[in-house]
Amino acid sequence: MSIAENLAHVRSALPASVTLVAVSKTRPSADIREAMAAGQVDFGENYAQELRDKAAEIEGARWHFIGSLQRNKVKYVVGRATLVHDVDSIELAEEIGKRSAVPTGILVGVNFGEAQKSGVPAAEALGFAKRVVSVPGVALRGLMCIPPPSEEPEAAAPYFAELAGIAAAGRDQGLPLHELSMGMSHDWAVAVRHGSTIVRVGTAIFGARPAKLT
Ligand SMILES: *Cc1c(COP(=O)(O)O)cnc(C)c1O
């Protein structure tokens, strides 16, 4: 299957209101251009310098930073990423804010276990969101998570439901938690059923990633 066919397949089952982020980490620019030729706009990167380099090379794409971001790499991401998905410390939010000429959109990364090394524990997510919402230079937009890995997509359902519940509780308290970044190649359909507004899909679009060399 080609990248265009894979994209068409995912899009055909995705409500128009859900943003499809094509996760292009480790992929060559040619793959990104191929996806763009098929109408794809949003791309997700995990490595700050890789995002910087691809953003310089490829015009017209909208970039999402979906990895865990070290403070000393914020400079590569701000001004290039439309959304930073996995903010989990006030210090990181402040660094993003300090470098942002216009507010940078952020999501609070919520940690449900070992799959996500980053993220704030679910029980602390709303308390953290209340603090981060007043950090200058960032615009809080929602929450993201990576559930613990499982062969069975449905196993992610309780985590997606919990994330949606946390966001709803936050909105009741006036927090702007409108975006839910949840769902990857194997479980995006489950995530959408639970209210995902942004799915991050890599393998199902671009094929298997080469094994990490490190
Ligand atoms: C790599 C990655 C994805 C995409 O994973 P696939 O299983 O290839 O769809 C999504 N989200 C994050 C945070 C990732 O690191």
Short mmCIF file of C-alpha atoms and ligand atoms in Angstrom, two decimals:
data_model
loop_
_atom_site.label_atom_id
_atom_site.label_comp_id
_atom_site.label_asym_id
_atom_site.label_seq_id
_atom_site.Cartn_x
_atom_site.Cartn_y
_atom_site.Cartn_z
CA MET A 1 0.00 0.00 0.00
CA SER A 2 1.23 3.48 -0.83
CA ILE A 3 1.34 6.39 1.60
CA ALA A 4 -1.59 7.96 -0.27
CA GLU A 5 -3.62 4.76 0.02
CA ASN A 6 -2.84 4.43 3.71
CA LEU A 7 -3.87 8.03 4.31
CA ALA A 8 -7.10 7.54 2.41
CA HIS A 9 -7.84 4.44 4.45
CA VAL A 10 -7.36 6.20 7.80
CA ARG A 11 -9.21 9.33 6.69
CA SER A 12 -12.18 7.35 5.44
CA ALA A 13 -12.87 6.19 8.99
CA LEU A 14 -12.05 9.45 10.72
CA PRO A 15 -14.68 12.10 11.49
CA ALA A 16 -13.87 15.39 9.73
CA SER A 17 -13.58 17.10 13.12
CA VAL A 18 -10.60 14.95 14.15
CA THR A 19 -7.12 16.17 13.18
CA LEU A 20 -4.92 13.49 11.71
CA VAL A 21 -1.28 14.03 12.64
CA ALA A 22 0.94 11.91 10.40
CA VAL A 23 3.85 10.90 12.63
CA SER A 24 6.88 11.34 10.41
CA LYS A 25 9.68 10.86 12.96
CA THR A 26 12.70 9.13 11.38
CA ARG A 27 11.05 9.29 7.93
CA PRO A 28 12.81 10.90 5.00
CA SER A 29 11.47 14.16 3.62
CA ALA A 30 10.40 12.34 0.46
CA ASP A 31 7.80 10.44 2.50
CA ILE A 32 6.48 13.70 3.93
CA ARG A 33 6.23 15.24 0.48
CA GLU A 34 4.39 12.19 -0.76
CA ALA A 35 1.88 12.56 2.09
CA MET A 36 1.51 16.27 1.37
CA ALA A 37 0.81 15.53 -2.27
CA ALA A 38 -2.06 13.38 -0.98
CA GLY A 39 -3.42 16.34 0.98
CA GLN A 40 -1.86 15.71 4.39
CA VAL A 41 -0.96 18.90 6.30
CA ASP A 42 -0.21 17.98 9.92
CA PHE A 43 2.96 16.09 10.80
CA GLY A 44 4.31 14.90 14.15
CA GLU A 45 7.97 14.78 15.13
CA ASN A 46 9.62 13.47 18.30
CA TYR A 47 13.10 14.85 18.00
CA ALA A 48 13.62 18.59 18.28
CA GLN A 49 16.47 18.97 15.81
CA GLU A 50 14.74 16.71 13.32
CA LEU A 51 11.67 18.95 13.49
CA ARG A 52 13.85 22.01 12.99
CA ASP A 53 15.61 20.51 9.97
CA LYS A 54 12.45 19.24 8.30
CA ALA A 55 10.64 22.53 8.91
CA ALA A 56 13.50 24.33 7.15
CA GLU A 57 13.39 21.97 4.22
CA ILE A 58 9.66 21.45 3.72
CA GLU A 59 7.27 24.32 3.19
CA GLY A 60 3.57 24.28 3.87
CA ALA A 61 3.43 21.56 6.52
CA ARG A 62 2.05 22.11 10.03
CA TRP A 63 4.33 20.60 12.65
CA HIS A 64 3.45 19.03 15.98
CA PHE A 65 6.06 18.23 18.57
CA ILE A 66 4.90 14.97 20.14
CA GLY A 67 7.99 13.78 22.01
CA SER A 68 9.18 14.62 25.47
CA LEU A 69 10.93 17.94 25.18
CA GLN A 70 14.07 18.90 27.06
CA ARG A 71 14.27 22.51 28.08
CA ASN A 72 17.52 23.10 26.22
CA LYS A 73 15.82 21.99 22.98
CA VAL A 74 12.79 24.27 23.24
CA LYS A 75 14.55 26.73 20.95
CA TYR A 76 14.35 24.28 18.06
CA VAL A 77 10.63 23.81 18.44
CA VAL A 78 9.12 27.19 19.31
CA GLY A 79 8.07 29.16 16.24
CA ARG A 80 7.95 25.95 14.20
CA ALA A 81 5.47 23.70 16.00
CA THR A 82 1.82 24.65 16.03
CA LEU A 83 1.30 22.46 19.10
CA VAL A 84 3.62 20.93 21.71
CA HIS A 85 1.83 17.78 22.85
CA ASP A 86 3.56 16.57 25.95
CA VAL A 87 4.22 19.40 28.39
CA ASP A 88 4.72 18.04 31.88
CA SER A 89 6.53 20.67 33.94
CA ILE A 90 6.01 24.33 34.73
CA GLU A 91 9.67 24.96 33.95
CA LEU A 92 9.21 23.54 30.45
CA ALA A 93 6.04 25.61 29.91
CA GLU A 94 7.87 28.73 31.10
CA GLU A 95 10.77 28.09 28.75
CA ILE A 96 8.36 27.63 25.84
CA GLY A 97 6.53 30.81 26.85
CA LYS A 98 9.71 32.85 27.20
CA ARG A 99 10.78 32.01 23.67
CA SER A 100 7.36 32.45 22.06
CA ALA A 101 6.71 35.68 20.11
CA VAL A 102 3.09 34.58 19.86
CA PRO A 103 1.63 32.10 22.36
CA THR A 104 2.56 28.51 21.57
CA GLY A 105 -0.22 25.94 21.85
CA ILE A 106 0.48 23.23 24.40
CA LEU A 107 -1.13 20.06 25.67
CA VAL A 108 -0.54 18.61 29.11
CA GLY A 109 0.94 15.12 28.85
CA VAL A 110 -0.84 12.77 31.23
CA ASN A 111 1.00 9.67 32.39
CA PHE A 112 -0.92 6.43 32.84
CA GLY A 113 2.09 4.21 33.35
CA GLU A 114 5.32 3.08 31.84
CA ALA A 115 4.46 3.73 28.15
CA GLN A 116 4.92 7.43 28.57
CA LYS A 117 8.15 8.26 30.33
CA SER A 118 7.04 11.86 30.44
CA GLY A 119 3.73 13.27 31.59
CA VAL A 120 2.14 14.26 34.87
CA PRO A 121 0.34 11.56 36.89
CA ALA A 122 -3.39 11.49 36.08
CA ALA A 123 -4.30 12.45 39.64
CA GLU A 124 -2.26 15.64 39.32
CA ALA A 125 -3.25 16.60 35.79
CA LEU A 126 -5.92 19.16 36.66
CA GLY A 127 -3.87 20.77 39.38
CA PHE A 128 -1.02 21.08 36.91
CA ALA A 129 -3.33 22.45 34.20
CA LYS A 130 -4.54 25.16 36.59
CA ARG A 131 -0.98 26.30 37.09
CA VAL A 132 0.16 26.04 33.49
CA VAL A 133 -2.85 27.96 32.14
CA SER A 134 -1.47 31.18 33.60
CA VAL A 135 2.07 30.80 32.29
CA PRO A 136 2.72 33.70 29.87
CA GLY A 137 3.45 32.84 26.26
CA VAL A 138 1.74 29.45 26.16
CA ALA A 139 -1.85 28.68 25.19
CA LEU A 140 -3.20 25.61 26.96
CA ARG A 141 -5.43 23.65 24.59
CA GLY A 142 -5.92 20.19 26.05
CA LEU A 143 -4.44 16.88 27.13
CA MET A 144 -2.53 14.02 25.55
CA CYS A 145 -1.66 10.47 26.59
CA ILE A 146 -0.03 7.24 25.49
CA PRO A 147 -1.73 4.30 27.23
CA PRO A 148 0.34 1.33 28.43
CA PRO A 149 1.16 -0.88 25.43
CA SER A 150 -1.12 -3.78 24.61
CA GLU A 151 -1.71 -6.07 21.65
CA GLU A 152 -5.40 -5.46 22.10
CA PRO A 153 -6.56 -1.98 21.01
CA GLU A 154 -9.59 -2.13 23.30
CA ALA A 155 -7.25 -2.33 26.31
CA ALA A 156 -6.58 1.37 25.77
CA ALA A 157 -10.26 2.28 26.11
CA PRO A 158 -10.28 2.87 29.90
CA TYR A 159 -7.31 5.23 29.60
CA PHE A 160 -8.89 7.17 26.76
CA ALA A 161 -12.12 7.40 28.75
CA GLU A 162 -10.20 8.61 31.79
CA LEU A 163 -8.37 11.28 29.79
CA ALA A 164 -11.67 12.48 28.32
CA GLY A 165 -13.14 12.57 31.83
CA ILE A 166 -10.26 14.64 33.18
CA ALA A 167 -10.64 17.11 30.30
CA ALA A 168 -14.41 17.38 30.87
CA ALA A 169 -13.89 17.99 34.59
CA GLY A 170 -11.34 20.66 33.74
CA ARG A 171 -13.69 22.38 31.31
CA ASP A 172 -16.34 22.43 34.05
CA GLN A 173 -13.79 24.37 36.09
CA GLY A 174 -13.16 26.81 33.27
CA LEU A 175 -9.99 25.29 31.86
CA PRO A 176 -9.59 25.36 28.04
CA LEU A 177 -9.13 21.60 27.67
CA HIS A 178 -10.79 21.20 24.28
CA GLU A 179 -8.22 19.05 22.52
CA LEU A 180 -7.61 15.39 23.30
CA SER A 181 -4.48 14.02 21.60
CA MET A 182 -4.94 10.28 21.88
CA GLY A 183 -4.80 7.31 19.57
CA MET A 184 -1.95 5.85 17.49
CA SER A 185 -1.75 3.38 14.59
CA HIS A 186 -3.28 0.41 16.38
CA ASP A 187 -5.84 2.14 18.57
CA TRP A 188 -6.90 5.40 16.92
CA ALA A 189 -10.38 4.09 16.17
CA VAL A 190 -10.87 3.29 19.87
CA ALA A 191 -9.58 6.75 20.80
CA VAL A 192 -11.97 8.46 18.39
CA ARG A 193 -14.88 6.59 19.97
CA HIS A 194 -13.79 8.11 23.28
CA GLY A 195 -13.67 11.68 22.03
CA SER A 196 -10.18 12.07 20.61
CA THR A 197 -9.79 15.29 18.62
CA ILE A 198 -6.21 14.59 17.44
CA VAL A 199 -4.85 11.18 16.47
CA ARG A 200 -1.12 10.61 16.00
CA VAL A 201 -0.62 7.92 13.36
CA GLY A 202 2.79 6.84 12.09
CA THR A 203 3.18 3.21 11.09
CA ALA A 204 -0.31 2.87 9.60
CA ILE A 205 0.56 5.67 7.15
CA PHE A 206 4.28 5.29 6.47
CA GLY A 207 4.84 1.60 7.21
CA ALA A 208 7.12 0.13 9.86
CA ARG A 209 9.86 2.42 11.13
CA PRO A 210 13.42 1.22 10.78
CA ALA A 211 14.65 -0.27 14.06
CA LYS A 212 16.48 2.24 16.24
CA LEU A 213 20.22 1.97 15.89
CA THR A 214 20.92 2.89 19.49
C1 LIG B 1 5.84 7.32 17.40
C2 LIG B 1 4.68 7.96 18.08
C3 LIG B 1 3.39 7.85 17.55
C4 LIG B 1 3.04 7.05 16.32
O1 LIG B 1 3.12 5.70 16.61
P1 LIG B 1 2.59 4.62 15.55
O2 LIG B 1 2.36 3.42 16.37
O3 LIG B 1 3.67 4.44 14.54
O4 LIG B 1 1.36 5.16 14.95
C5 LIG B 1 2.37 8.54 18.20
N1 LIG B 1 2.59 9.27 19.31
C6 LIG B 1 3.82 9.39 19.84
C7 LIG B 1 4.01 10.20 21.06
C8 LIG B 1 4.90 8.73 19.26
O5 LIG B 1 6.10 8.83 19.81
#
